[in-house]
Amino acid sequence: NAGVTQTPKFQVLKTGQSMTLQCAQDMNHNSMYWYRQDPGMGLRLIYYSASEGTTDKGEVPNGYNVSRLNKREFSLRLESAAPSQTSVYFCASRPGQGLYEQYFGPGTRLTVT
Amino acid sequence: RKEVEQDPGPFNVPEGATVAFNCTYSNSASQSFFWYRQDCRKEPKLLMSVYSSGNEDGRFTAQLNRASQYISLLIRDSKLSDSATYLCVSDRGSTLGRLYFGRGTQLTVWP
């Protein structure tokens, strides 16, 4: 039972490079989320998708784009990486609202030099 | 102001101690609440959901006070393995399914 998977696990980029973080879930969940986590800042929501075909901005969307490719996959793209985007990125999914758990992937550790 | 506020700690307690964390939320529309646990360099995982009258799961007790807009987590008989960061989480109940996370309270249990 894979749950939420993320690739890659680690990545080092130079300033200005682009990359896409991949996320997939096999639990048939409607909602998917991208967070970043920095020391002392907690989890901050970047973008989310309540259902296939829809995406919405979270707290810190600048510098990122997302694609909800289908119900399973939700990717996060950095078009021109900056050192301020050095962080741990978590993807998550959830069946819906209410007392439903949100499941997290193992995270991607990104360093931008 | 963040929607969910927690004391960041750190809390350092000996094995066997009882420790309590409090959390406040600012949006009275919040309907569901959770406690997540996050180990160092790992993803957050659900510890327990918080039901309206409070609930217990082994050594862990969660309580909700809607009038004062706070949630608490009590850990009894602390174990070394309880060392982690505990995240308080709320859900406004919208169809978007978005959760609001506190910054977490760090707990270290020492032998």
Tab-separated table of C-alpha atoms in Angstrom:
chain	number	residue	atom	x	y	z
A	1	ASN	CA	0.000	0.000	0.000
A	2	ALA	CA	1.956	2.995	-1.363
A	3	GLY	CA	-0.269	5.834	-0.087
A	4	VAL	CA	1.309	9.144	-1.162
A	5	THR	CA	4.569	8.973	-3.065
A	6	GLN	CA	6.902	11.823	-3.977
A	7	THR	CA	9.873	12.066	-6.289
A	8	PRO	CA	12.654	12.949	-6.001
A	9	LYS	CA	13.590	12.534	-2.328
A	10	PHE	CA	16.508	14.972	-2.570
A	11	GLN	CA	17.451	17.606	-5.116
A	12	VAL	CA	20.098	20.295	-5.429
A	13	LEU	CA	19.488	23.097	-7.917
A	14	LYS	CA	21.398	26.156	-8.959
A	15	THR	CA	19.656	29.523	-8.857
A	16	GLY	CA	17.569	29.979	-11.986
A	17	GLN	CA	17.154	26.288	-12.788
A	18	SER	CA	13.703	24.785	-13.070
A	19	MET	CA	12.319	21.503	-11.852
A	20	THR	CA	9.081	19.650	-11.212
A	21	LEU	CA	8.291	17.775	-8.025
A	22	GLN	CA	6.051	14.801	-8.627
A	23	CYS	CA	3.348	13.501	-6.303
A	24	ALA	CA	0.937	10.611	-6.688
A	25	GLN	CA	-1.638	8.960	-4.431
A	26	ASP	CA	-3.370	5.644	-4.862
A	27	MET	CA	-6.191	6.146	-2.337
A	28	ASN	CA	-8.682	7.717	-4.756
A	29	HIS	CA	-8.682	10.966	-2.763
A	30	ASN	CA	-10.300	14.057	-4.195
A	31	SER	CA	-8.097	16.698	-2.564
A	32	MET	CA	-4.349	17.096	-2.861
A	33	TYR	CA	-1.966	19.650	-1.354
A	34	TRP	CA	1.582	20.974	-1.566
A	35	TYR	CA	3.285	22.342	1.548
A	36	ARG	CA	6.709	23.646	2.341
A	37	GLN	CA	8.264	23.372	5.770
A	38	ASP	CA	11.060	25.576	7.028
A	39	PRO	CA	12.594	25.611	10.516
A	40	GLY	CA	10.460	27.643	12.907
A	41	MET	CA	7.794	28.310	10.275
A	42	GLY	CA	5.753	25.147	10.413
A	43	LEU	CA	3.903	23.806	7.395
A	44	ARG	CA	2.853	26.454	4.888
A	45	LEU	CA	0.393	25.655	2.142
A	46	ILE	CA	1.633	26.484	-1.351
A	47	TYR	CA	-1.206	25.255	-3.574
A	48	TYR	CA	-4.040	22.810	-3.301
A	49	SER	CA	-6.502	21.024	-5.515
A	50	ALA	CA	-9.947	20.197	-4.165
A	51	SER	CA	-10.743	17.978	-7.121
A	52	GLU	CA	-9.413	16.956	-10.496
A	53	GLY	CA	-9.254	19.964	-12.774
A	54	THR	CA	-9.191	22.629	-10.046
A	55	THR	CA	-6.312	24.316	-8.242
A	56	ASP	CA	-6.170	27.142	-5.703
A	57	LYS	CA	-3.444	29.248	-4.153
A	58	GLY	CA	-2.464	28.722	-0.553
A	59	GLU	CA	-0.429	30.984	1.726
A	60	VAL	CA	2.838	31.085	-0.247
A	61	PRO	CA	2.187	30.469	-3.973
A	62	ASN	CA	4.694	32.939	-5.444
A	63	GLY	CA	7.389	31.263	-7.507
A	64	TYR	CA	5.441	28.024	-7.948
A	65	ASN	CA	2.981	26.502	-10.374
A	66	VAL	CA	0.961	23.320	-10.081
A	67	SER	CA	-0.794	20.837	-12.322
A	68	ARG	CA	-3.478	18.388	-11.290
A	69	LEU	CA	-2.776	15.959	-14.089
A	70	ASN	CA	-5.518	13.517	-13.089
A	71	LYS	CA	-7.080	12.339	-9.856
A	72	ARG	CA	-3.881	10.548	-8.806
A	73	GLU	CA	-1.179	13.072	-9.655
A	74	PHE	CA	-0.440	16.613	-8.520
A	75	SER	CA	2.874	18.172	-9.558
A	76	LEU	CA	4.653	21.283	-8.311
A	77	ARG	CA	6.897	23.265	-10.625
A	78	LEU	CA	9.604	25.769	-9.802
A	79	GLU	CA	10.207	27.782	-12.955
A	80	SER	CA	13.286	29.700	-11.787
A	81	ALA	CA	14.571	28.417	-8.474
A	82	ALA	CA	15.775	30.862	-5.831
A	83	PRO	CA	17.729	30.192	-2.607
A	84	SER	CA	14.588	31.232	-0.651
A	85	GLN	CA	12.922	28.111	-2.034
A	86	THR	CA	15.351	25.856	-0.178
A	87	SER	CA	12.983	23.828	1.963
A	88	VAL	CA	11.349	20.471	2.567
A	89	TYR	CA	8.312	19.986	0.357
A	90	PHE	CA	5.452	17.704	1.372
A	91	CYS	CA	2.611	16.537	-0.791
A	92	ALA	CA	-0.584	15.373	0.898
A	93	SER	CA	-3.992	14.020	-0.011
A	94	ARG	CA	-7.337	13.801	1.738
A	95	PRO	CA	-10.671	12.192	0.858
A	96	GLY	CA	-12.682	15.317	1.762
A	97	GLN	CA	-13.725	17.577	4.644
A	98	GLY	CA	-14.684	16.634	8.175
A	99	LEU	CA	-12.950	14.098	10.371
A	100	TYR	CA	-10.904	12.729	7.479
A	101	GLU	CA	-7.183	12.298	7.887
A	102	GLN	CA	-4.758	14.058	5.583
A	103	TYR	CA	-2.019	11.690	4.412
A	104	PHE	CA	1.450	12.982	3.694
A	105	GLY	CA	4.175	11.815	1.364
A	106	PRO	CA	7.737	11.360	2.657
A	107	GLY	CA	8.882	14.763	1.434
A	108	THR	CA	11.423	16.201	-0.997
A	109	ARG	CA	14.455	17.982	0.423
A	110	LEU	CA	15.376	20.758	-1.986
A	111	THR	CA	18.475	22.910	-1.782
A	112	VAL	CA	18.941	25.877	-4.104
A	113	THR	CA	22.468	27.256	-4.245
B	1	ARG	CA	-2.307	36.113	13.175
B	2	LYS	CA	-2.128	32.422	12.349
B	3	GLU	CA	-5.386	30.529	12.383
B	4	VAL	CA	-3.964	27.964	14.808
B	5	GLU	CA	-1.528	28.979	17.541
B	6	GLN	CA	0.615	26.702	19.678
B	7	ASP	CA	3.326	27.167	22.262
B	8	PRO	CA	6.454	26.015	20.373
B	9	GLY	CA	8.109	24.703	23.536
B	10	PRO	CA	10.418	22.904	23.798
B	11	PHE	CA	8.960	20.774	26.534
B	12	ASN	CA	11.562	18.570	28.197
B	13	VAL	CA	10.106	15.959	30.554
B	14	PRO	CA	11.359	12.774	32.221
B	15	GLU	CA	10.011	9.369	31.313
B	16	GLY	CA	6.759	8.659	33.109
B	17	ALA	CA	5.739	12.309	33.353
B	18	THR	CA	2.419	13.746	32.277
B	19	VAL	CA	2.589	16.627	29.832
B	20	ALA	CA	-0.124	18.798	28.311
B	21	PHE	CA	-0.137	20.941	25.194
B	22	ASN	CA	-2.657	23.642	24.439
B	23	CYS	CA	-3.614	25.136	21.153
B	24	THR	CA	-5.984	27.960	20.233
B	25	TYR	CA	-7.823	28.560	16.986
B	26	SER	CA	-9.139	31.870	15.733
B	27	ASN	CA	-11.899	30.882	13.316
B	28	SER	CA	-15.144	30.008	15.084
B	29	ALA	CA	-16.275	28.250	11.890
B	30	SER	CA	-13.683	25.514	12.481
B	31	GLN	CA	-15.475	22.229	12.809
B	32	SER	CA	-12.972	19.386	13.011
B	33	PHE	CA	-9.699	19.157	14.852
B	34	PHE	CA	-6.713	16.859	14.881
B	35	TRP	CA	-3.379	16.264	16.512
B	36	TYR	CA	-0.559	15.176	14.224
B	37	ARG	CA	2.840	13.934	15.258
B	38	GLN	CA	6.005	14.695	13.299
B	39	ASP	CA	9.307	12.986	13.940
B	40	CYS	CA	12.534	14.716	12.975
B	41	ARG	CA	12.948	14.872	9.180
B	42	LYS	CA	9.809	12.812	8.594
B	43	GLU	CA	6.323	13.546	7.352
B	44	PRO	CA	3.499	14.414	9.776
B	45	LYS	CA	1.240	11.526	10.752
B	46	LEU	CA	-2.165	11.560	12.393
B	47	LEU	CA	-2.032	10.982	16.140
B	48	MET	CA	-5.723	11.420	16.829
B	49	SER	CA	-8.841	13.189	15.707
B	50	VAL	CA	-10.574	15.360	18.288
B	51	TYR	CA	-14.244	14.690	18.786
B	52	SER	CA	-16.636	17.259	20.177
B	53	SER	CA	-16.695	15.908	23.725
B	54	GLY	CA	-13.039	14.951	23.786
B	55	ASN	CA	-11.605	11.491	23.359
B	56	GLU	CA	-8.958	9.186	24.650
B	57	ASP	CA	-6.615	6.762	22.934
B	58	GLY	CA	-4.448	4.859	25.373
B	59	ARG	CA	-2.112	7.338	27.065
B	60	PHE	CA	-3.344	10.233	24.921
B	61	THR	CA	-6.366	12.399	25.696
B	62	ALA	CA	-7.604	15.211	23.485
B	63	GLN	CA	-10.145	17.789	24.588
B	64	LEU	CA	-11.996	20.514	22.746
B	65	ASN	CA	-13.429	23.666	24.251
B	66	ARG	CA	-15.459	25.448	21.588
B	67	ALA	CA	-16.490	28.325	23.857
B	68	SER	CA	-12.847	29.261	24.481
B	69	GLN	CA	-11.657	28.014	21.095
B	70	TYR	CA	-8.900	25.815	22.362
B	71	ILE	CA	-7.824	22.224	22.010
B	72	SER	CA	-5.577	20.311	24.361
B	73	LEU	CA	-3.522	17.143	24.206
B	74	LEU	CA	-2.546	15.290	27.366
B	75	ILE	CA	0.123	12.604	27.304
B	76	ARG	CA	0.331	10.390	30.377
B	77	ASP	CA	3.235	8.145	31.366
B	78	SER	CA	5.547	9.668	28.737
B	79	LYS	CA	7.844	7.320	26.830
B	80	LEU	CA	11.148	8.095	25.136
B	81	SER	CA	9.402	7.304	21.851
B	82	ASP	CA	6.950	10.183	22.427
B	83	SER	CA	9.752	12.645	21.613
B	84	ALA	CA	8.521	14.468	18.518
B	85	THR	CA	6.808	17.650	17.391
B	86	TYR	CA	3.044	17.741	17.899
B	87	LEU	CA	0.963	19.711	15.411
B	88	CYS	CA	-2.470	21.086	16.222
B	89	VAL	CA	-4.767	21.159	13.182
B	90	SER	CA	-8.197	22.573	12.369
B	91	ASP	CA	-10.642	22.153	9.504
B	92	ARG	CA	-13.226	24.850	8.683
B	93	GLY	CA	-15.438	22.253	7.061
B	94	SER	CA	-15.393	23.731	3.573
B	95	THR	CA	-15.651	21.468	0.564
B	96	LEU	CA	-12.057	22.363	-0.286
B	97	GLY	CA	-10.896	20.093	2.516
B	98	ARG	CA	-8.137	22.472	3.521
B	99	LEU	CA	-6.497	21.980	6.930
B	100	TYR	CA	-4.853	24.680	9.037
B	101	PHE	CA	-1.706	23.656	10.887
B	102	GLY	CA	-0.128	25.192	13.953
B	103	ARG	CA	3.646	25.531	13.972
B	104	GLY	CA	4.011	22.621	16.362
B	105	THR	CA	5.112	21.979	19.939
B	106	GLN	CA	8.402	20.173	20.418
B	107	LEU	CA	8.553	17.471	23.086
B	108	THR	CA	11.660	15.713	24.335
B	109	VAL	CA	11.305	12.881	26.841
B	110	TRP	CA	14.518	12.042	28.666
B	111	PRO	CA	15.407	8.848	30.525
